[in-house]
Coordinates of N, CA and C and ligand atoms in Angstrom, one line a residue:
M1 N 124.3 94.3 129.9 CA 123.7 95.6 130.3 C 123.2 96.3 129.1
I2 N 124.0 96.4 128.0 CA 123.6 97.1 126.8 C 122.4 96.4 126.2
L3 N 122.4 95.1 126.2 CA 121.3 94.3 125.6 C 120.0 94.7 126.4
Q4 N 120.2 94.7 127.7 CA 119.0 95.0 128.5 C 118.4 96.4 128.2
I5 N 119.3 97.4 128.1 CA 118.9 98.7 127.8 C 118.2 98.8 126.4
I6 N 118.8 98.1 125.5 CA 118.2 98.1 124.1 C 116.8 97.4 124.2
L7 N 116.6 96.3 124.9 CA 115.3 95.7 125.0 C 114.3 96.6 125.7
I8 N 114.7 97.3 126.7 CA 113.8 98.2 127.4 C 113.3 99.3 126.5
I9 N 114.3 99.9 125.8 CA 113.9 101.0 124.8 C 113.0 100.5 123.7
A10 N 113.4 99.3 123.2 CA 112.5 98.7 122.1 C 111.1 98.4 122.6
A11 N 111.0 97.9 123.9 CA 109.7 97.7 124.5 C 108.9 99.0 124.5
Y12 N 109.5 100.0 124.9 CA 108.8 101.3 125.0 C 108.3 101.8 123.6
L13 N 109.2 101.6 122.6 CA 108.9 102.1 121.2 C 107.8 101.2 120.6
I14 N 107.8 99.9 120.9 CA 106.7 99.0 120.4 C 105.4 99.4 121.2
G15 N 105.5 99.6 122.5 CA 104.3 100.0 123.2 C 103.7 101.3 122.8
S16 N 104.5 102.1 122.2 CA 104.1 103.5 121.8 C 103.2 103.5 120.5
L17 N 103.2 102.3 119.8 CA 102.4 102.3 118.6 C 100.9 102.2 119.0
S18 N 100.1 103.2 118.7 CA 98.7 103.1 119.1 C 97.9 102.4 118.1
T19 N 97.5 101.2 118.5 CA 96.7 100.4 117.5 C 95.4 101.0 117.2
A20 N 94.8 101.7 118.2 CA 93.5 102.3 118.0 C 93.6 103.4 117.0
I21 N 94.6 104.3 117.1 CA 94.7 105.4 116.2 C 95.1 104.9 114.8
I22 N 96.0 104.0 114.7 CA 96.4 103.5 113.4 C 95.3 102.7 112.7
T23 N 94.6 101.8 113.5 CA 93.5 101.0 112.9 C 92.4 102.0 112.4
C24 N 92.0 102.9 113.2 CA 90.9 103.8 112.7 C 91.3 104.6 111.5
K25 N 92.6 105.0 111.5 CA 93.1 105.8 110.3 C 93.0 104.9 109.1
L26 N 93.5 103.7 109.2 CA 93.6 102.8 108.0 C 92.2 102.4 107.5
L27 N 91.2 102.3 108.5 CA 89.9 101.9 108.1 C 89.0 103.1 107.8
G28 N 89.5 104.3 107.8 CA 88.8 105.5 107.5 C 87.7 105.8 108.5
L29 N 88.0 105.4 109.8 CA 87.1 105.7 110.9 C 87.5 107.0 111.6
P30 N 86.6 107.6 112.4 CA 87.0 108.8 113.1 C 88.1 108.5 114.2
D31 N 88.9 109.4 114.4 CA 90.0 109.3 115.4 C 89.3 109.1 116.8
P32 N 89.7 107.9 117.5 CA 89.0 107.6 118.8 C 89.3 108.7 119.8
R33 N 90.3 109.5 119.6 CA 90.6 110.6 120.6 C 89.6 111.7 120.6
T34 N 88.8 111.7 119.5 CA 87.8 112.7 119.3 C 86.4 112.2 119.5
Q35 N 86.3 110.9 119.9 CA 85.0 110.2 120.1 C 84.8 109.7 121.5
G36 N 83.5 109.5 121.9 CA 83.2 108.9 123.1 C 84.0 109.4 124.3
S37 N 84.7 108.4 125.0 CA 85.5 108.8 126.2 C 86.8 109.5 125.8
G38 N 87.1 109.5 124.5 CA 88.4 110.1 124.0 C 89.6 109.2 124.2
N39 N 89.3 108.0 124.7 CA 90.4 107.1 124.9 C 90.8 106.3 123.7
P40 N 92.1 106.2 123.3 CA 92.5 105.4 122.2 C 92.7 104.0 122.6
G41 N 91.5 103.3 122.8 CA 91.5 101.9 123.3 C 90.4 101.1 122.7
A42 N 90.4 99.8 122.9 CA 89.4 99.0 122.2 C 87.9 99.3 122.6
T43 N 87.7 99.6 123.9 CA 86.4 99.9 124.4 C 85.8 101.1 123.6
N44 N 86.6 102.1 123.5 CA 86.1 103.3 122.8 C 86.0 103.2 121.3
V45 N 86.9 102.4 120.7 CA 86.8 102.1 119.3 C 85.6 101.3 119.0
L46 N 85.2 100.4 119.9 CA 83.9 99.7 119.8 C 82.7 100.6 119.7
R47 N 82.8 101.7 120.5 CA 81.7 102.7 120.4 C 81.7 103.4 119.1
S48 N 82.8 103.9 118.7 CA 82.9 104.8 117.5 C 83.1 104.1 116.2
G49 N 83.7 102.9 116.2 CA 84.2 102.3 115.0 C 83.6 100.9 114.7
G50 N 83.0 100.3 115.7 CA 82.4 98.9 115.6 C 83.3 97.8 116.0
K51 N 82.7 96.6 115.9 CA 83.4 95.4 116.4 C 84.7 95.1 115.7
K52 N 84.7 95.1 114.4 CA 85.9 94.7 113.7 C 87.1 95.6 114.1
A53 N 86.9 96.9 114.1 CA 88.0 97.8 114.5 C 88.4 97.6 116.0
A54 N 87.4 97.3 116.8 CA 87.7 97.1 118.2 C 88.5 95.8 118.4
I55 N 88.2 94.7 117.7 CA 88.9 93.5 117.8 C 90.4 93.6 117.3
I56 N 90.5 94.4 116.2 CA 91.9 94.6 115.7 C 92.7 95.4 116.8
T57 N 92.0 96.4 117.4 CA 92.7 97.3 118.4 C 93.1 96.5 119.6
L58 N 92.1 95.6 120.1 CA 92.4 94.8 121.2 C 93.6 93.9 121.0
T59 N 93.6 93.2 119.8 CA 94.6 92.3 119.5 C 96.0 93.0 119.4
G60 N 96.0 94.1 118.7 CA 97.3 94.8 118.5 C 97.8 95.3 119.8
D61 N 96.9 95.9 120.7 CA 97.4 96.4 121.9 C 97.9 95.3 122.8
L62 N 97.2 94.1 122.7 CA 97.7 93.0 123.5 C 99.1 92.5 123.1
L63 N 99.2 92.4 121.7 CA 100.5 91.9 121.2 C 101.7 92.8 121.5
K64 N 101.4 94.1 121.6 CA 102.6 95.0 121.8 C 103.0 95.0 123.3
G65 N 102.2 94.4 124.2 CA 102.6 94.1 125.5 C 103.3 92.7 125.6
L66 N 102.7 91.8 124.9 CA 103.1 90.4 124.9 C 104.5 90.2 124.2
I67 N 104.7 90.7 123.0 CA 105.9 90.5 122.2 C 107.2 90.9 122.9
P68 N 107.2 92.2 123.4 CA 108.5 92.6 124.1 C 108.9 91.7 125.3
V69 N 107.9 91.3 126.0 CA 108.2 90.4 127.2 C 108.7 89.1 126.7
L70 N 108.1 88.5 125.7 CA 108.5 87.2 125.2 C 110.0 87.3 124.6
I71 N 110.2 88.4 123.9 CA 111.6 88.6 123.4 C 112.6 88.7 124.5
A72 N 112.3 89.5 125.5 CA 113.2 89.7 126.7 C 113.5 88.3 127.3
Q73 N 112.4 87.5 127.5 CA 112.6 86.2 128.1 C 113.5 85.3 127.2
A74 N 113.3 85.4 125.9 CA 114.1 84.6 125.0 C 115.6 85.0 125.1
F75 N 115.8 86.2 125.4 CA 117.2 86.7 125.6 C 117.7 86.4 127.1
G76 N 116.9 85.7 127.8 CA 117.3 85.3 129.2 C 117.1 86.3 130.3
L77 N 116.3 87.4 130.0 CA 116.1 88.4 131.1 C 115.1 87.9 132.1
S78 N 115.3 88.2 133.3 CA 114.4 87.9 134.4 C 114.5 88.9 135.5
G79 N 113.7 88.8 136.5 CA 113.8 89.7 137.7 C 113.6 91.2 137.3
L80 N 114.5 92.0 137.8 CA 114.4 93.5 137.6 C 114.4 93.8 136.1
A81 N 115.3 93.3 135.3 CA 115.4 93.6 133.9 C 114.2 93.3 133.2
L82 N 113.6 92.1 133.4 CA 112.3 91.7 132.8 C 111.2 92.6 133.2
A83 N 111.2 93.0 134.5 CA 110.2 93.9 135.0 C 110.2 95.2 134.3
L84 N 111.5 95.7 134.0 CA 111.6 97.0 133.4 C 111.1 97.0 131.9
V85 N 111.4 95.8 131.3 CA 110.9 95.7 129.9 C 109.4 95.7 129.9
A86 N 108.8 94.9 130.8 CA 107.3 94.8 130.9 C 106.7 96.2 131.2
L87 N 107.3 97.0 132.1 CA 106.9 98.3 132.5 C 107.0 99.3 131.3
A88 N 108.1 99.1 130.5 CA 108.4 100.0 129.4 C 107.3 99.8 128.3
A89 N 106.9 98.6 128.0 CA 105.9 98.4 127.0 C 104.6 99.0 127.5
F90 N 104.3 98.9 128.8 CA 103.0 99.4 129.3 C 103.1 101.0 129.3
L91 N 104.2 101.5 129.7 CA 104.4 103.0 129.7 C 104.3 103.5 128.2
G92 N 104.8 102.8 127.3 CA 104.7 103.2 125.9 C 103.3 103.4 125.5
H93 N 102.4 102.5 125.9 CA 101.0 102.6 125.6 C 100.4 103.9 126.2
L94 N 100.8 104.1 127.5 CA 100.2 105.3 128.2 C 100.8 106.6 127.7
F95 N 102.1 106.6 127.4 CA 102.8 107.8 127.0 C 103.5 107.6 125.7
P96 N 102.7 107.4 124.6 CA 103.4 107.0 123.3 C 104.2 108.1 122.7
A97 N 105.4 107.7 122.3 CA 106.4 108.7 121.7 C 105.9 109.2 120.4
Y98 N 105.1 108.4 119.6 CA 104.6 108.8 118.3 C 103.3 109.6 118.3
H99 N 102.7 109.8 119.5 CA 101.4 110.4 119.5 C 101.3 111.5 120.6
G100 N 102.3 112.3 120.7 CA 102.3 113.4 121.6 C 102.3 113.0 123.1
F101 N 102.7 111.7 123.4 CA 102.8 111.2 124.8 C 101.4 111.1 125.4
K102 N 100.3 111.2 124.6 CA 99.0 111.0 125.1 C 98.4 109.7 124.6
G103 N 98.4 108.7 125.5 CA 98.0 107.4 125.0 C 96.8 106.9 125.7
G104 N 96.7 105.5 125.8 CA 95.5 104.9 126.4 C 95.6 104.6 127.9
K105 N 94.7 103.7 128.3 CA 94.6 103.4 129.7 C 95.3 102.1 130.1
G106 N 95.8 101.4 129.2 CA 96.7 100.3 129.5 C 96.1 98.9 129.7
V107 N 94.8 98.7 129.5 CA 94.2 97.5 129.9 C 94.7 96.3 129.0
A108 N 94.5 96.4 127.7 CA 94.9 95.4 126.8 C 96.4 95.1 126.7
T109 N 97.1 96.2 126.7 CA 98.6 96.1 126.7 C 99.1 95.5 128.1
G110 N 98.4 95.8 129.2 CA 98.8 95.2 130.4 C 98.5 93.7 130.4
L111 N 97.4 93.4 129.8 CA 97.0 91.9 129.7 C 98.1 91.2 128.9
G112 N 98.5 91.8 127.8 CA 99.6 91.2 127.0 C 100.9 91.0 127.8
V113 N 101.2 92.0 128.5 CA 102.4 91.9 129.4 C 102.3 90.7 130.4
L114 N 101.1 90.6 131.0 CA 100.9 89.5 132.0 C 100.9 88.2 131.3
L115 N 100.3 88.0 130.1 CA 100.4 86.8 129.4 C 101.8 86.4 129.1
G116 N 102.6 87.4 128.8 CA 104.0 87.1 128.5 C 104.8 86.7 129.7
L117 N 104.5 87.3 130.8 CA 105.2 87.0 132.1 C 105.0 85.5 132.5
H118 N 103.7 85.1 132.4 CA 103.3 83.7 132.6 C 101.9 83.6 132.2
W119 N 101.6 82.5 131.4 CA 100.3 82.4 130.8 C 99.2 82.4 131.9
A120 N 99.5 81.7 133.1 CA 98.5 81.6 134.1 C 98.2 83.0 134.7
V121 N 99.2 83.9 134.8 CA 98.9 85.2 135.3 C 98.0 85.9 134.4
G122 N 98.2 85.8 133.1 CA 97.4 86.5 132.1 C 96.0 85.9 132.1
V123 N 95.9 84.6 132.2 CA 94.5 84.0 132.2 C 93.8 84.4 133.5
A124 N 94.5 84.4 134.6 CA 93.8 84.8 135.9 C 93.3 86.3 135.8
A125 N 94.1 87.2 135.2 CA 93.7 88.6 135.0 C 92.5 88.6 134.0
L126 N 92.6 87.9 132.9 CA 91.5 87.9 131.9 C 90.2 87.4 132.5
V127 N 90.3 86.3 133.3 CA 89.1 85.7 133.9 C 88.5 86.7 134.9
T128 N 89.4 87.4 135.7 CA 88.9 88.5 136.6 C 88.2 89.6 135.8
W129 N 88.8 90.0 134.7 CA 88.2 91.1 133.9 C 86.8 90.6 133.4
L130 N 86.8 89.4 132.8 CA 85.5 88.9 132.2 C 84.4 88.8 133.3
L131 N 84.8 88.3 134.5 CA 83.7 88.2 135.5 C 83.2 89.6 136.0
A132 N 84.2 90.5 136.2 CA 83.8 91.8 136.7 C 83.1 92.6 135.7
A133 N 83.6 92.6 134.4 CA 82.9 93.3 133.3 C 81.6 92.7 132.9
G134 N 81.6 91.3 133.0 CA 80.4 90.6 132.6 C 79.2 90.9 133.6
I135 N 79.6 90.9 134.9 CA 78.5 91.2 135.9 C 78.1 92.6 135.8
S136 N 79.0 93.5 135.7 CA 78.7 95.0 135.8 C 78.2 95.5 134.4
R137 N 78.7 94.8 133.3 CA 78.5 95.3 132.0 C 79.3 96.6 131.7
I138 N 80.3 96.8 132.6 CA 81.1 98.1 132.5 C 82.6 97.7 132.2
S139 N 83.1 98.1 131.1 CA 84.5 97.7 130.8 C 85.5 98.2 131.8
S140 N 85.4 99.4 132.2 CA 86.3 100.0 133.1 C 86.3 99.3 134.5
M141 N 85.1 98.8 134.9 CA 84.9 98.1 136.1 C 85.7 96.8 136.1
G142 N 85.7 96.1 134.9 CA 86.5 94.9 134.7 C 87.9 95.2 134.9
A143 N 88.4 96.3 134.3 CA 89.8 96.7 134.3 C 90.2 97.0 135.7
L144 N 89.4 97.7 136.4 CA 89.8 98.2 137.8 C 89.9 97.0 138.7
V145 N 89.0 96.1 138.6 CA 89.0 94.9 139.5 C 90.2 94.0 139.1
A146 N 90.4 93.8 137.8 CA 91.5 92.9 137.4 C 92.8 93.5 137.8
A147 N 93.0 94.8 137.7 CA 94.2 95.5 138.0 C 94.5 95.4 139.5
T148 N 93.4 95.4 140.3 CA 93.6 95.3 141.8 C 94.1 93.9 142.2
L149 N 93.6 92.9 141.5 CA 94.0 91.5 141.9 C 95.3 91.1 141.2
T150 N 95.8 91.8 140.2 CA 97.0 91.4 139.4 C 98.2 91.2 140.3
P151 N 98.6 92.2 141.2 CA 99.8 91.9 142.0 C 99.7 90.6 142.8
I152 N 98.5 90.3 143.2 CA 98.3 89.1 144.0 C 98.5 87.9 143.1
W153 N 98.0 87.9 141.9 CA 98.2 86.8 140.9 C 99.7 86.6 140.7
I154 N 100.4 87.7 140.4 CA 101.8 87.7 140.1 C 102.6 87.1 141.3
A155 N 102.3 87.6 142.5 CA 103.0 87.1 143.7 C 102.8 85.6 143.9
L156 N 101.5 85.2 143.7 CA 101.2 83.7 144.0 C 101.8 82.8 142.9
I157 N 101.7 83.3 141.7 CA 102.1 82.4 140.6 C 103.6 82.5 140.3
L158 N 104.1 83.7 140.3 CA 105.6 83.8 140.0 C 106.5 84.0 141.2
G159 N 105.9 84.6 142.3 CA 106.7 84.8 143.5 C 107.9 85.6 143.3
D160 N 107.9 86.6 142.4 CA 109.1 87.4 142.1 C 108.8 88.8 142.6
F161 N 109.7 89.3 143.4 CA 109.5 90.7 144.0 C 109.4 91.8 142.9
W162 N 110.3 91.8 141.9 CA 110.3 92.9 141.0 C 109.1 92.8 140.1
L163 N 108.7 91.6 139.7 CA 107.5 91.5 138.8 C 106.2 91.9 139.6
T164 N 106.2 91.5 140.9 CA 105.1 91.9 141.7 C 105.0 93.4 141.9
M165 N 106.2 94.1 142.0 CA 106.2 95.5 142.1 C 105.7 96.2 140.8
T166 N 106.1 95.5 139.7 CA 105.6 96.0 138.4 C 104.1 95.9 138.3
G167 N 103.5 94.8 138.8 CA 102.1 94.7 138.9 C 101.4 95.8 139.7
C168 N 102.1 96.2 140.8 CA 101.6 97.2 141.7 C 101.6 98.6 141.0
I169 N 102.8 98.8 140.3 CA 102.9 100.1 139.5 C 101.8 100.2 138.4
M170 N 101.7 99.1 137.7 CA 100.7 99.1 136.6 C 99.3 99.3 137.2
M171 N 99.0 98.7 138.4 CA 97.7 98.9 139.0 C 97.5 100.4 139.3
I172 N 98.5 101.0 139.9 CA 98.4 102.4 140.3 C 98.2 103.3 139.1
L173 N 99.0 103.1 138.0 CA 98.8 103.9 136.8 C 97.5 103.6 136.1
L174 N 97.0 102.4 136.2 CA 95.7 102.1 135.6 C 94.6 102.8 136.4
Y175 N 94.7 102.8 137.7 CA 93.7 103.5 138.5 C 93.7 105.0 138.1
W176 N 94.9 105.6 138.0 CA 95.1 107.0 137.7 C 94.4 107.3 136.4
R177 N 94.7 106.5 135.4 CA 94.2 106.7 134.0 C 92.7 106.5 134.0
H178 N 92.1 105.7 134.9 CA 90.7 105.5 134.9 C 90.0 106.4 135.9
W179 N 90.6 107.5 136.3 CA 90.0 108.4 137.3 C 88.6 108.9 136.9
S180 N 88.5 109.3 135.6 CA 87.2 109.8 135.2 C 86.2 108.7 135.1
N181 N 86.7 107.5 134.8 CA 85.7 106.3 134.8 C 85.3 106.1 136.2
I182 N 86.2 106.1 137.2 CA 85.8 105.9 138.6 C 84.7 106.9 139.1
Q183 N 84.9 108.1 138.7 CA 83.9 109.2 139.0 C 82.6 108.9 138.4
R184 N 82.6 108.4 137.1 CA 81.4 108.1 136.5 C 80.7 106.9 137.1
I185 N 81.5 105.9 137.4 CA 81.0 104.7 138.1 C 80.3 105.1 139.4
L186 N 80.9 105.9 140.2 CA 80.3 106.4 141.4 C 79.1 107.2 141.2
A187 N 79.0 107.9 140.1 CA 77.9 108.8 139.8 C 76.8 108.0 139.1
G188 N 77.1 106.7 138.7 CA 76.1 105.9 138.0 C 76.0 106.3 136.5
T189 N 76.9 107.0 136.0 CA 76.8 107.4 134.6 C 77.8 106.8 133.6
E190 N 78.6 105.8 134.1 CA 79.6 105.1 133.2 C 78.8 104.3 132.2
P191 N 79.1 104.5 130.9 CA 78.4 103.7 129.8 C 78.6 102.2 130.0
K192 N 77.6 101.4 129.7 CA 77.7 100.0 129.6 C 78.4 99.6 128.3
I193 N 79.0 98.4 128.3 CA 79.8 98.0 127.1 C 79.0 98.1 125.8
G194 N 79.6 98.7 124.8 CA 79.0 98.9 123.5 C 78.1 100.1 123.3
R195 N 77.7 100.7 124.5 CA 76.8 101.8 124.4 C 77.6 103.1 124.1
K196 N 77.1 104.0 123.4 CA 77.8 105.2 123.1 C 77.9 106.2 124.3
S197 N 76.8 106.1 125.1 CA 76.8 107.0 126.3 C 76.0 106.4 127.4
Ligands
G3P1 O1 90.1 99.8 128.1 C1 89.8 101.0 128.7 C2 88.5 100.8 129.5 O2 88.8 100.2 130.7 C3 87.7 102.0 129.6 O3 87.7 102.7 128.4 O4 86.7 104.2 126.8 O5 85.3 103.4 128.7 O6 87.1 105.0 129.1 P1 86.7 103.9 128.2

């Protein structure tokens, strides 16, 4: 029980590290919270800081979802305990302890979590994102479609109730965080990938 609580707290603290904010600071780029959509995530860093910073952000955000889940599994966690570790890493990105609890939208960290739960779940989510974002040329569209299908991929591939519930909670939180994107998509004003506006 103590081990499980430690792993859940550690997952939250790892998820709280904002790769976007740290990367932009280290590379002398503007704070992504003051640029473009204001989101500290890879899509917005691509707009304001370029490809290199965006790739570093994407990788870091993915790893902070992946690593806590892999560590938890190495310690034998499964079911509800593993689901809480996965959710804690995701929540850390959305509500980071080190950045005033104002974080990102959870796409890359969510993908890392899914890859950790099962590579096939992560690949299914990634392919969904690539197809939806590739066709629409809109990053948030890819995220929304991928999030919608994620609970289905988890249920089909893992068949675990608690992990499927985690997929549902992540989907709802991701929709909530993308509310302004949804409004812009409906209004036809959501920027295409790489465009500043
Ligand atoms: O990764 C977040 C993406 O789905 C949307 O980001 O900056 O366009 O709001 P942004």
